[in-house]
């Protein structure tokens, strides 16, 4: 007898063909089973799905239902919890469940036949030969603050927000919690998420050193997009089969199949890279919290500057808080605490000065003492614009509504949005004036300028035969441009750690996470821009970034006592900087939350964006407006719709901040509600109308459209 199955397959987003298809099978298969199914002329990977949850596909002609092609034997069916997680993610982020589910599986699995999978499994079953020798790293005895926090995590259910200063030993808390878990249960698994694994090789090393000697090298696996497809499959299988006890990964790891998952750690939980920017625009942090509740696993979010959402959720339970806030204010091993924050009032500095006089003086002093400095500017390239003073020509990108950035090293103008690159013209393309000049500055120019200013500075104790006056100061730059090649970042970081660099110049890339031991001075040369941004999250991001950057200074207790963070600003009295000076995140958060509450912004409301792309703004906006007007016209008679619409505001369509990229015009429309549930119900209903609008004449010129739930940038 034949059984009917609902099978999820990967179909292009918004394809008319649903992502749940019907097949027949001789064997009865449980939901979660991985199968190969015919689709058109191809054969593809499918996941047997719960018919109810997927929504039965309706009238079927049994004669036309194809048989599945095979079962991926040896891979246990995905758990029910896993299926629920994926169903929820698809529904919440307004995507098809097939798309989200298949994207959550290792890419290589999609292309392997049942026989290839068999061969692959045989190979992984053999114990890995390179049980390489890692020295057993013994755990330090915990500080009082750490002990207290770990005890709280043992006795409470969570979710927890670990609010700990940079260097307060949060990572050690994660390690302890994982260790307690693994010791107590021989099968338990832990998921540890980090924003960008390439930036935190140290974290990976710490986990390996701690656990590989005890549980074997195979017990710790990584999952991130920097891995090759075979590596990812291997990690995925190890997690799915339970051999991996610890999965370290980036946002994609939130979907790892871990049958014995009991603990989820989200380090730097405020980091925007937990939010996906394509496909299903999910937040891995938010899904981690959902998953924890679903699977009864503890969830531990950690940050020195939590997202305002998580901070708000961790207010006292009496006030409605749902997370337990745990606080570690002190840096490990230091009496004298966090770096001294100094604001330099640039209104009193020479006009156009890039480095103020006192900052330069401070840099010289540090170098002379053999300490390292970090100078931080969140803009790469030489200059953001090239400009002609005669006719006002600017280096606009012909394909985008943005300027092309001047990169001096290869004398190019590069668009950071579409990639369009040209050699720098010899003269102004508009009027022929040979005297075109860079406007503003990026890290490349900053590095060059600093080298000029410090050209007379010598490294201490460096007098030798070749350099009778001592070696010149060493300035290095780390940003997306210097680290394009594989391994470049690692070797540049190693040079900093080895003390081969005196001043490190860079973008936010160097502000995050690194445990630089000898940096004692961090300077932000021009942070003011974000104070006046139209994005309501800009101050939150700036504060987080500056706190992070400050956290790079004085991490070595012996040097930490006189660590400093310098801010050059035209707004020295700004409350954001005042809070930063006191390292007072709670005060900053309080003031921001008051403003957000008054303006009805998240976390006091829920938002979604609908974005559309077309050849012209008119077409993109017309599509959005048609879907918007349907809310009050054709949908008006829907049952219970009026009550729902009363709780939701759909704002008019507008061009996006950067309206055109690579000759495609982009428009967006904001949807907002004080109630997250109402917004969800509204979107669920509206989705079919958006699909229908796309098929109407008004949707004809639309290249792409998507919904972004809980968007990070508006
Ligand atoms: P965070 O993650 O909060 O920035 P880390 O866990 O990286 O902090 O700790 C900062 C530094 O202090 C690290 O070098 C770490 O090895 C060290 N450290 C953490 N906890 C302890 C402890 N209990 N005893 C001694 N050193 C510790
Ligand atoms: Zn000109
Ligand atoms: Zn461009």
XYZ file of C-alpha atoms and ligand atoms in Angstrom:
743
model
C 0.000 0.000 0.000
C 1.119 3.537 -0.739
C 1.376 6.298 1.851
C 0.851 9.955 1.161
C 3.446 12.372 2.340
C 3.750 16.129 2.583
C 7.313 16.987 1.648
C 9.082 20.335 1.934
C 11.302 21.261 -0.970
C 13.263 24.348 -1.799
C 11.358 26.564 -4.173
C 12.318 30.070 -5.131
C 10.903 32.622 -2.746
C 7.331 33.553 -3.603
C 7.101 30.959 -6.395
C 3.513 30.129 -7.284
C 4.340 26.501 -6.615
C 4.033 26.063 -2.874
C 6.983 24.755 -0.941
C 4.944 21.818 0.396
C 4.413 19.107 -2.202
C 2.671 15.751 -2.071
C 4.403 12.474 -2.791
C 3.741 8.796 -2.325
C 5.932 6.360 -0.528
C 5.843 2.635 -0.018
C 7.084 3.061 3.530
C 5.356 5.101 6.169
C 7.810 7.875 7.031
C 7.744 10.016 10.124
C 7.881 13.811 9.799
C 11.456 15.034 9.823
C 12.737 12.242 7.577
C 15.132 13.398 4.858
C 14.220 12.133 1.405
C 15.126 12.558 -2.234
C 12.176 13.490 -4.416
C 11.646 14.142 -8.112
C 10.849 17.776 -8.868
C 10.336 18.595 -12.538
C 13.215 16.903 -14.297
C 15.505 17.052 -11.302
C 15.779 15.141 -8.126
C 16.080 17.207 -4.991
C 16.323 17.056 -1.219
C 13.059 17.074 0.675
C 11.972 16.914 4.289
C 8.872 14.938 5.198
C 6.643 17.363 7.019
C 3.703 17.219 9.287
C 0.668 17.450 7.027
C -1.357 19.549 9.434
C 1.327 22.072 10.169
C 2.159 22.444 6.504
C -1.433 22.942 5.445
C -2.683 20.107 3.267
C -2.329 20.878 -0.391
C -5.972 20.315 -1.287
C -7.516 18.414 -4.167
C -5.096 15.907 -5.558
C -5.207 13.562 -8.443
C -3.718 10.353 -7.032
C -2.605 9.337 -10.504
C -0.327 12.370 -10.719
C 1.336 12.046 -7.357
C 4.913 10.951 -7.843
C 6.809 8.562 -5.661
C 9.726 9.676 -3.578
C 13.064 8.677 -5.061
C 14.782 7.534 -1.892
C 15.359 7.990 1.790
C 18.584 9.326 3.286
C 19.096 6.283 5.445
C 21.362 6.632 8.392
C 20.370 10.206 9.103
C 17.842 10.201 11.895
C 14.686 12.215 11.244
C 14.858 15.822 12.378
C 13.203 16.218 15.735
C 9.746 17.555 16.258
C 11.195 20.514 18.134
C 13.391 21.297 15.182
C 10.399 21.199 12.881
C 8.493 23.501 15.195
C 11.398 25.934 15.279
C 11.507 26.086 11.493
C 7.734 26.392 11.153
C 7.763 29.236 13.616
C 10.673 30.998 11.918
C 8.983 30.751 8.529
C 5.715 32.060 9.809
C 7.138 34.822 11.969
C 9.467 36.109 9.257
C 6.885 35.707 6.502
C 8.656 33.179 4.309
C 7.745 29.774 2.998
C 8.534 26.951 5.361
C 10.238 24.995 2.576
C 12.621 27.815 1.796
C 13.548 28.355 5.432
C 13.880 24.663 6.246
C 15.979 23.699 3.261
C 18.200 26.759 3.765
C 18.809 25.627 7.347
C 20.283 22.310 6.208
C 23.918 22.028 5.082
C 24.141 22.981 1.399
C 26.031 19.845 0.485
C 23.190 17.665 1.662
C 21.023 19.134 -1.071
C 23.267 17.806 -3.810
C 24.017 14.322 -2.488
C 22.245 11.176 -3.572
C 21.179 8.657 -0.962
C 24.193 6.499 -1.901
C 26.635 9.387 -1.516
C 25.223 10.138 1.908
C 25.779 6.522 2.872
C 29.428 6.660 1.857
C 29.834 9.915 3.659
C 28.377 8.576 6.888
C 30.720 5.574 6.801
C 33.648 7.930 6.639
C 32.532 10.106 9.539
C 31.799 7.060 11.650
C 35.524 6.272 11.781
C 37.044 8.021 14.772
C 38.958 11.051 13.652
C 42.653 10.318 13.555
C 43.802 13.788 14.456
C 42.719 13.789 18.060
C 45.296 16.515 18.203
C 47.021 17.284 21.386
C 45.570 20.235 23.079
C 46.876 20.893 26.484
C 44.301 20.589 29.148
C 43.490 24.155 30.095
C 42.449 24.226 33.680
C 39.659 26.528 34.657
C 40.653 29.465 36.835
C 38.898 29.768 40.142
C 35.990 32.092 39.636
C 35.776 35.615 40.933
C 33.074 36.447 43.430
C 30.945 38.023 40.730
C 31.344 35.041 38.424
C 30.534 32.592 41.199
C 27.382 34.434 42.016
C 26.251 34.604 38.406
C 26.973 30.931 37.743
C 24.985 29.992 40.847
C 22.007 32.032 39.644
C 22.108 30.337 36.268
C 22.040 26.934 37.953
C 18.958 27.604 40.011
C 16.803 29.741 37.728
C 15.165 28.848 34.449
C 16.109 31.987 32.522
C 16.363 33.327 29.915
C 19.278 35.279 31.370
C 20.813 38.527 30.327
C 24.406 38.576 31.520
C 25.249 42.260 31.678
C 28.991 42.230 32.221
C 31.614 44.862 31.578
C 34.183 44.116 28.895
C 36.812 41.938 30.526
C 34.550 41.033 33.440
C 34.908 37.363 32.574
C 31.692 36.618 30.688
C 33.400 34.056 28.489
C 34.620 32.271 31.590
C 31.013 32.145 32.783
C 29.966 30.549 29.493
C 32.760 28.011 29.810
C 31.723 27.166 33.356
C 28.079 26.734 32.483
C 28.948 24.486 29.559
C 31.318 22.479 31.713
C 28.758 21.948 34.471
C 26.241 20.863 31.876
C 28.516 18.384 30.134
C 29.744 16.900 33.391
C 26.231 16.434 34.694
C 24.764 14.794 31.618
C 26.855 12.567 29.329
C 24.737 13.437 26.309
C 23.857 17.069 26.819
C 24.726 19.546 24.071
C 25.405 23.275 24.174
C 25.137 25.850 21.431
C 27.403 28.886 21.703
C 26.770 31.682 19.260
C 29.081 34.541 18.378
C 28.454 37.400 15.953
C 31.333 36.788 13.559
C 33.465 33.737 14.082
C 36.362 35.111 12.048
C 36.704 37.936 14.499
C 36.736 35.699 17.521
C 39.219 32.890 16.914
C 40.219 33.379 20.531
C 36.841 32.262 21.775
C 37.014 29.165 19.659
C 40.457 28.423 20.968
C 39.333 28.822 24.568
C 36.496 26.358 24.087
C 38.740 23.878 22.344
C 41.432 24.100 24.979
C 38.932 23.583 27.717
C 36.882 20.764 26.259
C 38.782 18.938 23.527
C 41.154 17.227 25.991
C 38.240 16.038 28.104
C 35.712 15.043 25.507
C 37.814 14.580 22.365
C 38.531 16.872 19.461
C 35.237 15.895 17.812
C 33.244 17.211 20.751
C 33.644 20.835 19.690
C 32.526 21.799 16.186
C 32.032 25.091 14.405
C 29.261 26.175 12.082
C 29.622 29.332 10.066
C 29.572 30.511 6.479
C 33.364 30.755 6.249
C 33.590 26.964 6.229
C 33.661 24.803 3.099
C 30.567 22.790 2.293
C 32.160 19.461 3.303
C 33.260 20.971 6.633
C 29.802 22.304 7.275
C 28.221 18.960 6.506
C 30.638 17.248 8.846
C 29.873 19.641 11.715
C 26.175 19.423 11.035
C 26.191 15.637 11.101
C 28.240 15.589 14.290
C 25.719 17.889 15.957
C 22.739 16.003 14.609
C 24.101 12.645 15.724
C 25.050 13.969 19.136
C 28.797 13.369 18.797
C 29.410 17.104 18.993
C 28.717 18.296 22.496
C 29.417 21.940 21.748
C 28.513 23.791 18.592
C 30.206 27.171 18.158
C 28.654 29.187 15.414
C 27.336 32.340 13.893
C 23.674 33.152 13.390
C 23.048 30.187 11.089
C 23.913 27.861 13.978
C 20.618 28.684 15.669
C 19.115 26.159 13.240
C 21.638 23.404 13.993
C 19.959 20.115 14.678
C 20.958 19.212 18.245
C 18.803 16.477 19.696
C 20.108 16.945 23.256
C 20.345 20.714 23.318
C 20.220 22.084 26.859
C 22.042 25.387 26.809
C 22.225 28.233 24.313
C 24.709 31.062 24.784
C 24.428 34.191 22.658
C 27.606 36.213 23.127
C 27.498 39.937 22.261
C 23.777 39.567 21.939
C 23.363 43.197 20.826
C 25.377 42.643 17.655
C 23.462 43.474 14.464
C 25.002 40.533 12.628
C 22.631 38.205 14.454
C 19.987 39.565 12.097
C 20.033 38.068 8.652
C 19.908 40.512 5.765
C 18.590 38.225 3.045
C 16.138 35.394 2.530
C 14.251 34.984 5.766
C 15.433 38.016 7.688
C 15.529 36.242 10.998
C 17.092 37.330 14.256
C 19.184 34.459 15.577
C 19.096 35.970 19.054
C 15.329 36.123 19.136
C 15.050 32.625 17.685
C 17.497 31.390 20.327
C 15.133 32.603 23.029
C 12.200 30.961 21.276
C 14.137 27.740 20.803
C 15.172 27.673 24.439
C 11.580 27.851 25.556
C 10.545 25.226 23.004
C 13.234 22.725 23.948
C 13.463 23.596 27.597
C 17.086 24.651 27.157
C 18.585 27.468 29.179
C 19.336 30.624 27.239
C 22.119 32.955 28.258
C 22.484 36.272 26.426
C 25.647 38.195 27.189
C 26.808 41.735 26.510
C 28.494 44.771 27.993
C 26.020 46.929 26.075
C 22.853 44.885 25.643
C 20.352 45.678 22.941
C 17.679 47.976 24.337
C 15.161 45.219 23.594
C 16.948 42.707 25.805
C 17.612 45.344 28.438
C 13.923 46.169 28.538
C 12.971 42.478 28.712
C 15.263 42.082 31.707
C 13.652 44.774 33.823
C 12.409 43.523 37.191
C 9.793 40.781 36.955
C 7.369 42.924 38.951
C 7.426 45.425 36.096
C 6.817 42.756 33.504
C 10.400 41.668 32.766
C 10.781 38.194 31.286
C 14.566 37.731 31.424
C 16.670 37.526 34.544
C 19.356 40.188 34.538
C 22.741 39.208 35.975
C 25.362 41.834 36.562
C 29.163 41.653 36.549
C 30.418 45.243 36.808
C 34.108 44.628 37.561
C 36.963 43.691 35.338
C 38.789 40.547 36.356
C 41.877 41.149 38.466
C 41.710 44.915 38.541
C 41.079 47.215 41.385
C 41.141 50.289 39.269
C 38.401 49.719 36.833
C 37.542 50.656 33.303
C 39.514 53.072 31.125
C 39.243 56.761 31.824
C 37.117 58.390 29.130
C 38.383 61.781 27.957
C 36.450 64.095 25.703
C 38.381 66.542 23.564
C 36.303 69.574 22.597
C 37.130 69.985 18.923
C 35.543 73.452 18.935
C 38.715 74.609 20.679
C 41.165 72.891 18.351
C 42.708 74.329 15.184
C 40.177 74.254 12.341
C 40.324 71.074 10.241
C 42.571 69.348 12.756
C 42.143 65.604 12.466
C 44.145 64.826 15.560
C 43.878 67.261 18.417
C 47.070 68.451 20.065
C 46.492 66.636 23.380
C 45.616 63.365 21.668
C 48.794 63.474 19.609
C 50.763 64.160 22.753
C 49.132 61.220 24.496
C 49.900 58.905 21.561
C 53.548 59.903 21.678
C 53.751 59.231 25.392
C 52.233 55.781 25.099
C 54.540 54.834 22.258
C 57.520 56.004 24.229
C 56.471 53.718 27.077
C 56.190 50.751 24.721
C 52.420 50.617 24.967
C 50.047 50.199 22.049
C 47.317 52.569 20.849
C 44.262 52.040 18.736
C 42.719 54.734 16.557
C 39.287 54.099 15.362
C 37.265 55.574 12.484
C 34.237 53.913 11.058
C 34.878 54.606 7.413
C 37.254 52.761 5.171
C 39.018 53.972 2.056
C 41.062 57.119 1.640
C 38.257 59.647 1.317
C 34.516 59.201 0.980
C 34.271 61.643 -1.941
C 36.474 63.165 -4.598
C 35.530 66.756 -5.365
C 36.230 69.472 -7.924
C 36.416 72.908 -6.341
C 35.794 74.687 -9.661
C 32.574 73.103 -10.868
C 31.467 71.148 -7.793
C 31.729 67.767 -9.513
C 31.645 64.884 -7.040
C 32.509 61.224 -7.487
C 28.912 60.024 -7.626
C 28.392 56.405 -8.608
C 26.572 56.304 -11.945
C 24.598 53.281 -10.789
C 23.742 54.200 -7.211
C 22.532 57.158 -5.230
C 25.837 57.243 -3.382
C 29.373 58.562 -3.750
C 32.237 56.404 -4.882
C 34.998 56.195 -2.333
C 38.550 57.197 -3.233
C 41.067 54.431 -2.551
C 44.526 55.835 -2.884
C 46.465 52.602 -2.723
C 45.380 51.547 -6.208
C 44.097 54.989 -7.264
C 40.544 53.856 -7.780
C 37.085 55.187 -7.174
C 35.063 52.339 -5.754
C 31.389 52.141 -5.009
C 30.902 50.347 -1.722
C 27.338 49.484 -2.683
C 27.520 48.023 -6.196
C 31.264 47.475 -6.486
C 31.635 49.667 -9.589
C 35.319 50.603 -9.789
C 37.222 52.985 -12.074
C 40.664 54.515 -12.120
C 40.764 57.957 -10.614
C 40.461 60.493 -13.444
C 43.484 62.735 -14.029
C 41.293 65.785 -14.175
C 37.723 66.688 -13.358
C 35.529 64.727 -15.806
C 33.098 67.662 -15.929
C 35.342 70.717 -16.428
C 38.869 69.432 -16.943
C 40.268 71.049 -13.812
C 43.346 68.963 -12.915
C 43.035 69.881 -9.277
C 40.414 67.498 -7.882
C 40.723 66.793 -4.197
C 39.544 64.269 -1.640
C 36.852 65.436 0.774
C 36.657 63.970 4.253
C 38.698 60.982 5.305
C 38.660 57.258 5.770
C 41.042 54.904 7.554
C 43.519 54.830 4.680
C 43.994 58.592 4.809
C 43.979 58.589 8.581
C 46.818 56.093 8.618
C 48.802 58.175 6.112
C 48.189 61.379 8.052
C 49.162 59.819 11.345
C 52.378 58.490 9.833
C 53.271 62.059 8.822
C 52.452 63.453 12.247
C 54.511 60.791 14.008
C 57.367 60.571 11.511
C 59.914 61.681 14.103
C 58.803 59.164 16.738
C 61.099 56.207 17.415
C 60.220 52.923 19.036
C 61.682 52.621 22.513
C 64.783 50.473 22.996
C 65.170 49.994 19.258
C 68.584 51.523 18.653
C 70.696 49.058 16.696
C 73.326 48.947 13.963
C 70.832 49.493 11.149
C 68.899 52.158 13.015
C 71.331 54.194 15.090
C 68.515 56.568 16.011
C 66.041 53.825 16.710
C 63.373 52.248 14.524
C 60.536 54.397 13.232
C 57.130 54.011 14.810
C 55.010 51.223 13.353
C 51.487 52.038 12.289
C 49.216 49.333 10.926
C 45.699 49.401 9.572
C 43.030 46.744 9.820
C 39.784 47.119 7.907
C 37.798 45.327 5.219
C 40.339 46.454 2.605
C 43.443 45.117 4.327
C 41.840 41.803 5.241
C 40.344 40.737 1.939
C 42.718 37.821 1.481
C 42.220 34.641 3.443
C 44.402 34.582 6.514
C 45.213 38.295 6.271
C 43.221 39.244 9.336
C 44.796 36.487 11.409
C 48.337 37.499 10.493
C 47.633 41.183 11.088
C 46.107 40.455 14.467
C 49.058 38.241 15.309
C 51.395 41.164 14.555
C 49.473 43.335 16.999
C 49.553 40.653 19.663
C 53.271 40.130 19.120
C 53.915 43.814 19.762
C 55.081 44.534 16.206
C 52.630 47.406 15.941
C 52.599 50.632 17.936
C 49.461 52.251 16.608
C 46.619 50.294 15.112
C 44.234 52.211 12.849
C 40.960 50.642 11.850
C 37.218 50.454 11.541
C 34.749 48.778 13.874
C 36.399 45.544 12.880
C 39.087 46.138 15.501
C 36.682 47.396 18.142
C 34.964 44.078 18.658
C 35.952 41.268 20.915
C 39.712 41.107 20.517
C 41.691 40.540 23.636
C 44.586 42.889 22.897
C 46.735 42.774 25.965
C 48.992 45.772 25.448
C 46.634 48.402 24.110
C 46.242 51.115 26.707
C 44.796 53.960 24.668
C 41.858 53.879 22.312
C 40.789 56.962 20.378
C 37.644 57.627 18.355
C 38.603 60.517 16.094
C 35.232 61.458 14.648
C 32.288 59.674 16.231
C 29.736 62.540 16.119
C 27.936 61.542 12.920
C 25.712 58.974 14.572
C 24.354 61.545 17.030
C 22.392 63.182 14.248
C 21.403 60.133 12.223
C 17.793 59.684 11.149
C 18.012 56.047 12.266
C 16.613 55.842 15.792
C 18.995 52.994 16.588
C 22.117 54.985 15.681
C 22.823 56.239 19.239
C 22.439 52.721 20.621
C 24.905 51.389 18.074
C 27.355 54.236 18.692
C 27.256 53.760 22.431
C 27.785 50.014 22.052
C 30.639 50.499 19.647
C 32.421 53.062 21.809
C 32.008 50.915 24.914
C 33.373 47.971 22.965
C 36.255 50.066 21.700
C 36.966 51.321 25.207
C 36.928 47.696 26.284
C 39.972 47.065 24.113
C 42.076 49.304 26.326
C 43.847 48.179 29.440
C 42.968 44.511 29.344
C 46.253 43.614 30.945
C 45.990 44.259 34.636
C 49.559 45.489 34.926
C 48.973 48.136 32.258
C 45.287 48.663 32.851
C 45.598 51.183 35.611
C 46.124 54.112 33.282
C 44.111 52.999 30.275
C 42.257 55.724 28.417
C 39.552 56.137 25.846
C 39.676 59.397 23.914
C 36.737 60.958 22.121
C 37.203 63.885 19.783
C 33.860 65.620 19.562
C 32.128 68.872 18.741
C 29.410 67.897 21.242
C 31.336 67.264 24.451
C 28.268 67.828 26.617
C 26.077 65.360 24.759
C 24.345 62.997 27.238
C 25.543 59.964 25.283
C 29.173 60.927 25.869
C 28.445 61.887 29.455
C 27.031 58.402 30.116
C 29.979 56.874 28.298
C 32.394 58.776 30.492
C 30.804 57.172 33.525
C 30.658 53.774 31.755
C 27.038 54.030 32.658
C 25.118 51.883 30.241
C 22.037 51.736 32.514
C 21.744 55.535 32.497
C 22.132 55.653 28.743
C 19.579 52.875 28.281
C 17.124 54.526 30.623
C 17.215 57.800 28.763
C 16.945 56.071 25.380
C 14.015 53.953 26.534
C 12.183 57.046 27.745
C 12.609 58.590 24.308
C 11.525 55.398 22.592
C 8.468 55.072 24.800
C 7.462 58.651 24.053
C 7.883 58.119 20.332
C 6.212 54.697 20.374
C 9.291 53.002 18.951
C 10.573 49.459 19.652
C 10.621 47.851 22.161
C 7.352 49.690 22.846
C 6.017 48.814 19.432
C 6.638 46.160 16.812
C 7.674 47.028 13.289
C 7.969 45.428 9.902
C 9.143 46.812 6.587
C 7.918 45.843 3.171
C 10.565 46.554 0.583
C 10.230 46.532 -3.162
C 12.751 46.878 -5.967
C 12.063 47.983 -9.523
C 13.594 49.912 -12.408
C 11.938 53.096 -11.195
C 10.779 54.537 -7.880
C 7.291 55.041 -9.291
C 6.893 51.351 -10.064
C 8.307 50.222 -6.727
C 6.142 52.652 -4.774
C 2.991 51.966 -6.825
C 3.223 48.276 -5.943
C 3.587 49.047 -2.250
C 0.783 51.604 -2.333
C -1.551 49.150 -4.064
C -0.945 46.592 -1.327
C -1.433 49.324 1.241
C -4.744 50.514 -0.109
C -5.997 46.912 -0.265
C -5.846 46.888 3.517
C -8.808 49.227 3.718
C -10.547 48.349 0.444
C -10.746 44.748 -0.685
C -9.709 43.307 2.652
C -12.147 45.443 4.629
C -14.856 42.780 4.650
C -12.529 40.080 6.028
C -13.706 38.681 9.280
C -12.244 40.432 12.333
C -10.064 42.474 9.990
C -11.298 45.911 11.047
C -10.401 45.302 14.683
C -6.942 44.183 13.654
C -6.347 47.076 11.271
C -7.305 49.496 14.027
C -4.167 48.373 15.877
C -1.814 48.655 12.921
C -0.410 51.641 11.052
C 0.792 51.218 7.493
C 2.865 54.253 6.508
C 3.112 55.492 2.928
C 5.795 54.096 0.644
C 9.031 56.105 0.515
C 12.416 55.676 -1.173
C 14.946 53.799 0.926
C 17.859 55.685 2.511
C 20.034 54.767 -0.447
C 17.316 54.805 -3.053
C 19.234 53.285 -5.947
C 21.844 50.530 -5.936
C 23.230 49.008 -9.141
C 20.536 50.802 -11.137
C 17.721 49.308 -9.144
C 15.367 51.634 -7.333
C 14.331 50.605 -3.843
C 11.284 51.692 -1.891
C 9.924 50.694 1.471
C 6.845 50.935 3.595
C 6.781 50.769 7.381
C 4.149 48.801 9.271
C 3.876 49.420 12.990
C 1.747 48.294 15.882
C 1.894 48.621 19.646
C 1.067 44.911 19.737
C 3.461 42.320 18.355
C 0.626 39.788 18.146
C -1.548 42.179 16.177
C 1.303 42.924 13.799
C 1.876 39.198 13.269
C -1.792 38.515 12.594
C -1.943 41.459 10.261
C 1.105 40.316 8.295
C -0.191 36.766 8.081
C -3.389 38.026 6.503
C -1.757 40.629 4.340
C 0.850 38.307 2.899
C -1.572 36.720 0.436
C -2.620 40.193 -0.711
C 1.008 41.151 -1.300
C 1.470 38.021 -3.381
C -1.699 38.779 -5.311
C -0.671 42.404 -5.868
C 2.591 41.209 -7.307
C 0.663 39.225 -9.931
C -1.564 42.181 -10.874
C -0.520 44.708 -13.549
C 0.679 47.095 -10.834
C 3.208 44.461 -9.764
C 4.530 43.886 -13.246
C 7.787 45.813 -13.005
C 8.702 44.535 -9.546
C 12.062 42.776 -9.507
C 11.923 41.682 -5.884
C 9.958 42.324 -2.783
C 10.289 41.130 0.777
C 9.024 41.632 4.267
C 11.505 42.385 7.036
C 10.027 41.717 10.460
C 11.723 43.528 13.361
C 14.025 45.409 10.968
C 17.239 46.789 12.428
C 17.621 49.705 10.056
C 14.744 51.809 8.892
P 34.684 39.067 28.766
O 34.178 37.903 27.933
O 33.664 39.545 29.749
O 35.270 40.192 27.969
P 36.756 37.224 29.519
O 36.019 36.013 29.949
O 37.395 37.206 28.161
O 35.838 38.514 29.665
O 37.828 37.545 30.624
C 38.767 38.594 30.501
C 40.129 38.074 30.875
O 40.132 37.654 32.228
C 40.547 36.861 30.063
O 41.901 36.979 29.749
C 40.302 35.702 30.981
O 41.175 34.630 30.727
C 40.516 36.296 32.346
N 39.684 35.672 33.367
C 38.346 35.483 33.314
N 37.902 34.943 34.459
C 38.967 34.758 35.254
C 39.154 34.240 36.580
N 38.126 33.787 37.284
N 40.401 34.239 37.064
C 41.431 34.693 36.348
N 41.328 35.201 35.122
C 40.114 35.240 34.566
Zn 35.175 70.372 -12.325
Zn 27.388 51.925 -7.127
